[in-house]
CSV table of C-alpha atoms and ligand atoms in Angstrom, one decimal:
chain,number,residue,atom,x,y,z
A,1,MET,CA,106.2,81.3,99.7
A,2,THR,CA,104.2,83.5,102.0
A,3,GLY,CA,106.3,86.7,101.8
A,4,LEU,CA,107.8,88.9,104.5
A,5,SER,CA,105.8,90.9,107.0
A,6,ASP,CA,106.9,92.8,110.0
A,7,SER,CA,105.7,92.6,113.6
A,8,PHE,CA,102.9,95.0,112.8
A,9,GLN,CA,101.6,92.8,110.0
A,10,ARG,CA,102.9,95.2,107.3
A,11,PRO,CA,103.9,93.3,104.2
A,12,ILE,CA,107.5,94.1,103.3
A,13,ASN,CA,108.3,93.6,99.6
A,14,TYR,CA,110.4,96.6,98.6
A,15,LEU,CA,114.2,97.3,98.9
A,16,ARG,CA,115.7,100.7,98.3
A,17,ILE,CA,119.3,100.3,97.5
A,18,SER,CA,121.9,103.1,97.8
A,19,VAL,CA,124.6,102.1,95.3
A,20,THR,CA,127.0,104.9,96.2
A,21,ASP,CA,127.4,107.7,98.8
A,22,ARG,CA,129.0,109.9,96.0
A,23,CYS,CA,126.9,112.7,94.5
A,24,ASN,CA,127.6,115.3,91.8
A,25,LEU,CA,125.4,117.8,93.6
A,26,ARG,CA,125.3,119.3,97.1
A,27,CYS,CA,121.6,119.9,97.5
A,28,MET,CA,121.0,122.3,100.4
A,29,TYR,CA,118.4,120.0,102.1
A,30,CYS,CA,120.4,116.9,101.7
A,31,MET,CA,124.1,117.5,102.4
A,32,PRO,CA,126.3,120.0,104.3
A,33,SER,CA,127.8,122.6,101.9
A,34,ASP,CA,131.3,121.1,102.3
A,35,GLY,CA,130.0,117.6,101.5
A,36,VAL,CA,130.3,114.6,103.8
A,37,SER,CA,133.3,112.4,104.3
A,38,LEU,CA,133.2,109.8,101.6
A,39,MET,CA,133.5,106.1,102.3
A,40,PRO,CA,136.5,104.3,101.0
A,41,HIS,CA,135.7,102.4,97.8
A,42,LYS,CA,136.5,99.1,99.5
A,43,ASP,CA,133.6,99.7,102.0
A,44,ILE,CA,131.0,100.0,99.3
A,45,LEU,CA,129.2,96.9,98.3
A,46,SER,CA,130.2,95.4,94.9
A,47,TYR,CA,127.4,94.8,92.3
A,48,GLU,CA,127.9,91.1,93.0
A,49,GLU,CA,127.3,91.6,96.7
A,50,ILE,CA,124.2,93.7,96.0
A,51,TYR,CA,122.9,91.0,93.6
A,52,THR,CA,123.4,88.4,96.4
A,53,VAL,CA,121.4,90.4,98.9
A,54,VAL,CA,118.6,91.0,96.4
A,55,SER,CA,118.4,87.5,95.2
A,56,VAL,CA,118.2,86.1,98.7
A,57,ALA,CA,115.6,88.8,99.7
A,58,ALA,CA,113.6,87.9,96.6
A,59,GLU,CA,113.5,84.3,97.8
A,60,LEU,CA,111.8,85.7,100.9
A,61,GLY,CA,109.2,87.5,98.9
A,62,LEU,CA,110.7,90.9,98.0
A,63,ASP,CA,109.7,91.8,94.5
A,64,LYS,CA,110.5,95.5,94.0
A,65,VAL,CA,113.8,97.4,94.1
A,66,ARG,CA,114.8,101.0,93.6
A,67,LEU,CA,118.3,102.2,93.1
A,68,THR,CA,119.3,105.5,94.7
A,69,GLY,CA,122.3,107.1,96.3
A,70,GLY,CA,124.1,109.5,96.5
A,71,GLU,CA,123.7,109.8,92.8
A,72,PRO,CA,123.3,106.3,91.4
A,73,LEU,CA,124.3,107.4,87.9
A,74,ALA,CA,127.6,108.6,89.3
A,75,ARG,CA,128.6,105.0,89.9
A,76,LEU,CA,130.3,103.4,86.9
A,77,GLY,CA,128.5,100.6,85.1
A,78,LEU,CA,125.1,101.0,86.7
A,79,PRO,CA,123.3,99.3,83.7
A,80,ARG,CA,125.3,96.2,84.5
A,81,LEU,CA,123.8,96.0,88.0
A,82,ILE,CA,120.3,96.6,86.5
A,83,GLN,CA,120.9,93.8,84.1
A,84,MET,CA,121.9,91.4,86.9
A,85,LEU,CA,118.9,92.3,89.0
A,86,ALA,CA,116.5,92.0,86.0
A,87,HIS,CA,117.6,88.4,85.8
A,88,ILE,CA,116.1,87.6,89.2
A,89,ASP,CA,112.8,86.0,88.2
A,90,THR,CA,110.6,87.3,91.0
A,91,ILE,CA,111.8,90.9,90.9
A,92,ASN,CA,109.2,92.5,88.8
A,93,ASP,CA,109.8,96.2,89.4
A,94,ILE,CA,113.2,97.9,89.0
A,95,ALA,CA,113.2,101.7,89.4
A,96,LEU,CA,115.8,104.5,89.8
A,97,THR,CA,115.9,107.8,91.6
A,98,THR,CA,118.3,110.3,90.1
A,99,ASN,CA,119.0,114.0,90.0
A,100,GLY,CA,118.8,113.6,86.2
A,101,LEU,CA,122.1,115.3,85.2
A,102,LEU,CA,123.4,112.1,83.5
A,103,LEU,CA,120.1,110.7,82.5
A,104,ASN,CA,120.2,112.0,78.9
A,105,ARG,CA,123.4,110.1,78.4
A,106,TYR,CA,122.3,106.8,80.0
A,107,ALA,CA,118.5,106.6,79.6
A,108,ALA,CA,118.4,104.3,76.6
A,109,GLU,CA,121.1,102.0,78.0
A,110,LEU,CA,119.3,101.8,81.4
A,111,LYS,CA,116.0,100.9,79.7
A,112,GLN,CA,117.7,98.2,77.6
A,113,ALA,CA,119.3,96.8,80.8
A,114,GLY,CA,115.8,96.3,82.3
A,115,LEU,CA,115.1,99.5,84.2
A,116,GLN,CA,111.4,100.2,84.2
A,117,ARG,CA,110.8,103.6,85.8
A,118,VAL,CA,112.6,106.6,86.9
A,119,ASN,CA,112.0,109.4,89.4
A,120,VAL,CA,113.9,112.6,88.8
A,121,SER,CA,114.6,115.0,91.7
A,122,LEU,CA,114.1,118.5,90.4
A,123,ASP,CA,113.4,121.4,92.7
A,124,THR,CA,113.3,124.4,90.3
A,125,LEU,CA,112.8,125.3,86.6
A,126,LYS,CA,115.1,128.3,86.9
A,127,GLN,CA,118.9,128.1,86.2
A,128,ASP,CA,120.0,130.5,88.9
A,129,LYS,CA,117.8,128.7,91.5
A,130,PHE,CA,119.1,125.4,90.3
A,131,GLU,CA,122.7,126.5,91.1
A,132,LEU,CA,121.6,127.9,94.5
A,133,ILE,CA,119.8,124.8,95.6
A,134,THR,CA,122.3,122.2,94.2
A,135,ARG,CA,125.4,124.4,95.0
A,136,ARG,CA,126.9,123.4,91.7
A,137,ASN,CA,127.2,125.1,88.4
A,138,ASN,CA,125.5,122.5,86.2
A,139,ASN,CA,123.0,123.1,83.5
A,140,LEU,CA,119.4,122.7,84.4
A,141,SER,CA,118.8,122.0,80.6
A,142,ASP,CA,120.7,118.8,81.0
A,143,VAL,CA,118.2,117.6,83.6
A,144,LEU,CA,115.3,118.7,81.4
A,145,ALA,CA,116.8,116.9,78.4
A,146,GLY,CA,117.3,113.8,80.6
A,147,ILE,CA,113.6,113.8,81.6
A,148,GLU,CA,112.5,114.0,77.9
A,149,THR,CA,114.9,111.3,76.9
A,150,ALA,CA,113.7,109.0,79.7
A,151,ARG,CA,110.1,109.6,78.6
A,152,SER,CA,110.9,108.9,75.0
A,153,VAL,CA,112.7,105.6,75.7
A,154,GLY,CA,109.8,104.4,77.8
A,155,LEU,CA,111.0,104.7,81.4
A,156,ASN,CA,107.5,105.5,82.3
A,157,PRO,CA,106.1,107.0,84.4
A,158,VAL,CA,108.9,109.5,84.8
A,159,LYS,CA,108.0,111.2,88.2
A,160,ILE,CA,109.4,114.5,89.1
A,161,ASN,CA,110.1,115.0,92.8
A,162,MET,CA,110.3,118.5,94.1
A,163,VAL,CA,111.2,119.3,97.7
A,164,VAL,CA,109.2,122.4,98.5
A,165,MET,CA,111.0,125.0,100.6
A,166,ALA,CA,109.5,128.3,101.7
A,167,GLY,CA,111.3,131.3,100.3
A,168,ILE,CA,113.5,129.2,98.1
A,169,ASN,CA,111.3,127.5,95.5
A,170,ASP,CA,107.7,127.6,96.8
A,171,ASP,CA,107.1,130.4,94.2
A,172,GLU,CA,107.3,127.7,91.6
A,173,LEU,CA,104.5,125.4,92.8
A,174,LEU,CA,102.2,126.7,90.1
A,175,ASP,CA,104.9,126.4,87.4
A,176,PHE,CA,105.5,122.7,88.2
A,177,ALA,CA,101.7,122.0,88.5
A,178,THR,CA,101.1,123.6,85.1
A,179,LYS,CA,103.5,121.1,83.6
A,180,THR,CA,101.1,118.4,84.6
A,181,ILE,CA,98.5,120.1,82.4
A,182,ASP,CA,100.6,121.3,79.5
A,183,GLU,CA,103.2,118.6,79.2
A,184,GLY,CA,101.7,115.6,81.0
A,185,TRP,CA,104.4,115.6,83.7
A,186,HIS,CA,103.9,113.6,86.9
A,187,VAL,CA,105.0,115.8,89.7
A,188,ARG,CA,105.3,115.0,93.4
A,189,PHE,CA,105.6,117.7,95.9
A,190,ILE,CA,107.6,116.6,99.0
A,191,GLU,CA,107.6,118.2,102.4
A,192,LEU,CA,111.1,119.2,103.6
A,193,MET,CA,112.5,116.9,106.3
A,194,LEU,CA,115.3,118.3,108.4
A,195,PRO,CA,118.4,116.2,109.0
A,196,VAL,CA,121.2,117.7,111.0
A,197,GLY,CA,124.1,119.4,109.3
A,198,VAL,CA,122.3,120.7,106.3
A,199,SER,CA,121.4,124.3,105.4
A,200,THR,CA,117.7,124.2,105.7
A,201,THR,CA,115.6,125.3,108.7
A,202,ALA,CA,112.2,124.4,110.1
A,203,ALA,CA,110.9,127.7,108.9
A,204,GLN,CA,111.3,126.5,105.3
A,205,LEU,CA,108.8,123.7,105.8
A,206,VAL,CA,105.7,124.1,103.6
A,207,SER,CA,103.0,121.6,104.7
A,208,VAL,CA,101.0,119.7,102.1
A,209,SER,CA,97.8,121.5,103.1
A,210,ASN,CA,99.6,124.8,102.4
A,211,MET,CA,100.8,123.5,99.0
A,212,ARG,CA,97.3,122.5,98.1
A,213,LYS,CA,95.9,125.9,99.0
A,214,ARG,CA,98.5,127.5,96.7
A,215,LEU,CA,97.5,125.4,93.8
A,216,LYS,CA,93.9,126.6,93.9
A,217,PRO,CA,94.3,129.1,91.0
A,218,LEU,CA,94.7,126.1,88.7
A,219,GLY,CA,91.3,124.5,89.6
A,220,GLU,CA,90.0,121.7,91.8
A,221,LEU,CA,92.3,118.8,92.3
A,222,GLU,CA,90.6,115.5,91.6
A,223,PRO,CA,91.8,112.4,93.5
A,224,CYS,CA,93.2,109.7,91.2
A,225,LEU,CA,91.3,106.5,91.8
A,226,PRO,CA,92.0,103.8,92.6
A,227,SER,CA,94.9,105.2,94.6
A,228,VAL,CA,98.1,104.3,92.9
A,229,GLY,CA,100.4,101.7,94.6
A,230,ASN,CA,101.1,101.6,98.3
A,231,GLY,CA,103.8,104.2,98.2
A,232,PRO,CA,103.9,107.4,100.3
A,233,ALA,CA,102.3,109.8,97.8
A,234,LYS,CA,98.6,110.6,97.4
A,235,TYR,CA,97.8,111.4,93.8
A,236,PHE,CA,95.5,113.9,92.2
A,237,ARG,CA,95.0,115.6,88.8
A,238,PHE,CA,93.6,118.8,87.5
A,239,PRO,CA,90.6,118.4,85.2
A,240,ARG,CA,91.9,117.6,81.6
A,241,ALA,CA,95.5,117.1,82.8
A,242,ALA,CA,97.3,114.1,81.4
A,243,GLY,CA,99.8,114.3,84.2
A,244,THR,CA,99.3,113.8,88.0
A,245,ILE,CA,100.2,115.6,91.1
A,246,GLY,CA,101.4,113.7,94.1
A,247,PHE,CA,101.9,114.9,97.7
A,248,ILE,CA,104.3,113.3,100.0
A,249,ALA,CA,103.9,114.5,103.6
A,250,PRO,CA,106.5,112.7,105.8
A,251,VAL,CA,106.2,115.5,108.4
A,252,SER,CA,102.6,116.6,108.6
A,253,GLU,CA,101.0,113.2,107.8
A,254,HIS,CA,103.3,110.3,108.1
A,255,PHE,CA,102.6,107.2,106.1
A,256,CYS,CA,104.5,104.6,108.2
A,257,PHE,CA,101.4,102.5,108.6
A,258,ARG,CA,101.7,101.7,104.9
A,259,CYS,CA,105.5,101.3,104.9
A,260,ASN,CA,106.6,98.3,102.9
A,261,ARG,CA,110.3,98.8,102.6
A,262,LEU,CA,113.8,98.2,103.8
A,263,ARG,CA,116.9,100.1,102.8
A,264,LEU,CA,120.3,98.9,102.0
A,265,THR,CA,123.1,101.5,102.4
A,266,SER,CA,126.0,101.6,100.0
A,267,ASP,CA,128.3,100.2,102.7
A,268,GLY,CA,126.0,97.2,103.2
A,269,LYS,CA,123.9,98.0,106.2
A,270,LEU,CA,120.3,96.9,106.1
A,271,ARG,CA,118.2,99.7,107.6
A,272,PRO,CA,114.7,98.9,108.8
A,273,CYS,CA,113.6,102.6,108.7
A,274,LEU,CA,115.0,105.7,106.9
A,275,LEU,CA,114.4,107.8,110.0
A,276,ALA,CA,115.8,105.5,112.8
A,277,GLU,CA,119.4,104.8,113.5
A,278,ASP,CA,119.0,101.0,113.7
A,279,GLU,CA,121.0,99.0,111.1
A,280,ILE,CA,122.1,95.4,110.5
A,281,ASP,CA,125.4,94.8,108.9
A,282,LEU,CA,125.4,92.6,105.8
A,283,ARG,CA,128.8,93.5,104.4
A,284,GLN,CA,131.0,91.6,106.8
A,285,PRO,CA,128.8,88.5,106.8
A,286,LEU,CA,128.8,88.6,102.9
A,287,ARG,CA,132.6,88.9,102.9
A,288,ASN,CA,132.9,86.1,105.4
A,289,GLY,CA,131.0,83.8,103.1
A,290,VAL,CA,127.6,83.8,105.0
A,291,SER,CA,125.3,81.0,104.0
A,292,ILE,CA,122.0,81.7,102.2
A,293,ASP,CA,120.1,80.6,105.3
A,294,ASP,CA,122.0,82.9,107.6
A,295,LEU,CA,121.6,85.8,105.1
A,296,LYS,CA,117.9,85.2,105.1
A,297,LYS,CA,117.9,85.3,108.9
A,298,LEU,CA,119.6,88.7,108.9
A,299,ILE,CA,117.1,90.1,106.4
A,300,GLU,CA,114.2,88.7,108.5
A,301,GLU,CA,115.7,90.3,111.6
A,302,ALA,CA,115.8,93.7,109.9
A,303,VAL,CA,112.1,93.2,109.0
A,304,ALA,CA,111.3,92.2,112.5
A,305,ARG,CA,113.1,95.3,113.8
A,306,LYS,CA,111.0,97.8,111.7
A,307,PRO,CA,109.6,100.4,114.1
A,308,LEU,CA,105.9,101.2,114.0
A,309,ASN,CA,106.6,104.8,112.9
A,310,HIS,CA,109.2,107.5,112.8
A,311,HIS,CA,109.3,110.4,115.2
A,312,LEU,CA,110.0,113.3,112.8
A,313,ASP,CA,106.9,115.2,114.1
A,314,GLU,CA,108.4,115.2,117.5
A,315,GLY,CA,111.6,116.6,116.1
A,316,TYR,CA,113.5,113.4,116.1
A,317,ILE,CA,116.0,113.0,113.2
A,318,PRO,CA,118.6,110.2,113.1
A,319,LYS,CA,122.0,111.6,113.7
A,320,ASP,CA,124.2,108.9,112.3
A,321,ARG,CA,124.1,109.6,108.6
A,322,PRO,CA,122.9,112.4,106.3
A,323,PHE,CA,120.2,111.3,103.7
A,324,SER,CA,122.9,111.3,101.0
A,325,GLN,CA,124.4,108.3,102.8
A,326,VAL,CA,121.2,106.4,103.7
A,327,GLY,CA,119.7,106.7,100.2
A,328,GLY,CA,116.7,109.1,100.1
B,1,SAM,N1,120.8,111.7,93.9
B,1,SAM,C1,119.5,111.1,93.7
B,1,SAM,C2,118.5,112.2,93.5
B,1,SAM,O1,118.8,113.4,93.5
B,1,SAM,O2,117.3,111.8,93.3
B,1,SAM,C3,119.1,110.2,94.8
B,1,SAM,C4,119.3,110.5,96.2
B,1,SAM,S1,118.6,111.9,96.9
B,1,SAM,C5,119.1,111.7,98.6
B,1,SAM,C6,116.9,111.5,96.7
B,1,SAM,C7,115.9,112.4,97.2
B,1,SAM,O3,115.8,112.4,98.6
B,1,SAM,C8,116.0,113.9,97.0
B,1,SAM,O4,115.9,114.4,95.8
B,1,SAM,C9,114.9,114.4,97.8
B,1,SAM,O5,113.7,114.1,97.1
B,1,SAM,C10,115.0,113.4,99.0
B,1,SAM,N2,115.5,114.2,100.1
B,1,SAM,C11,116.8,114.3,100.5
B,1,SAM,N3,116.9,115.1,101.6
B,1,SAM,C12,115.6,115.5,101.9
B,1,SAM,C13,115.0,116.3,102.9
B,1,SAM,N4,115.7,117.0,103.8
B,1,SAM,N5,113.7,116.5,102.8
B,1,SAM,C14,112.9,115.9,101.9
B,1,SAM,N6,113.4,115.1,100.9
B,1,SAM,C15,114.7,114.9,100.9
């Protein structure tokens, strides 16, 4: 087996799977305030269909999956899917991205099912801000409890993803960074991207270089070497900190040249790039009894159609789906 690589010789070994378009939050940067129209349940891939796609992609060389959404824990029986995927021999990394609200309840079960790691999206440590950003009246303490439970059951490293927005939560950069020193948190600061139809504006973008300047009062950031993985973040730590700080700069410093991923939307479209509208439908072929060889060809076609890079820096944003439907 030689593995998949695209027309720019990038190895492709990672599939991000959106298991649902439903979400229990309405984050201001991700969804319009009145939500988005939801897909009928029949349009959403079953766990068996997702399993088929992953097992065939695994035969082609894919070895890493991440479950996302929508909110993946809002879909019933997620541990069952994880258990199914964990049985595919060559899949050696199964991770989850969640808003953490239901993590306290499910962390142990997820770990037992075969989940290895979790990323928790958390943009503030203040209850009032939490409600403002997520537009729901949930308890921040539930997310914090979920993070602690995930760490204690061994879903490590738990990474905390914060989308930094000027005038909204950028005053908390130092608070999050302090958690890497005092509590060993692994925090990643993400530049705001701007899909249409959400309530954030270009003026709220805080660049990674600006974030770094604002962390200076805590000391000099030291690069973590060797650089961790081939994901989008660059990692650092403060002297004596057990935790790390990652920066993700999709806008000011895109990382497309290292992109190793495909995305599967909850309605079964294989998407070569988060930030381009191109998609290949797998659902209909799956429901028409596609052969394994033909499914492989569709996956290979998606890989071949990966663009060299996105065009966010030129203001281009795909207009077909909000992030909540592609799977951020
Ligand atoms: N519900 C899960 C969660 O909250 O982690 C998974 C899906 S959510 C779309 C995943 C993540 O996508 C968000 O937390 C955020 O980090 C990222 N995201 C969504 N919209 C974004 C935007 N406009 N700019 C930057 N990141 C965004």
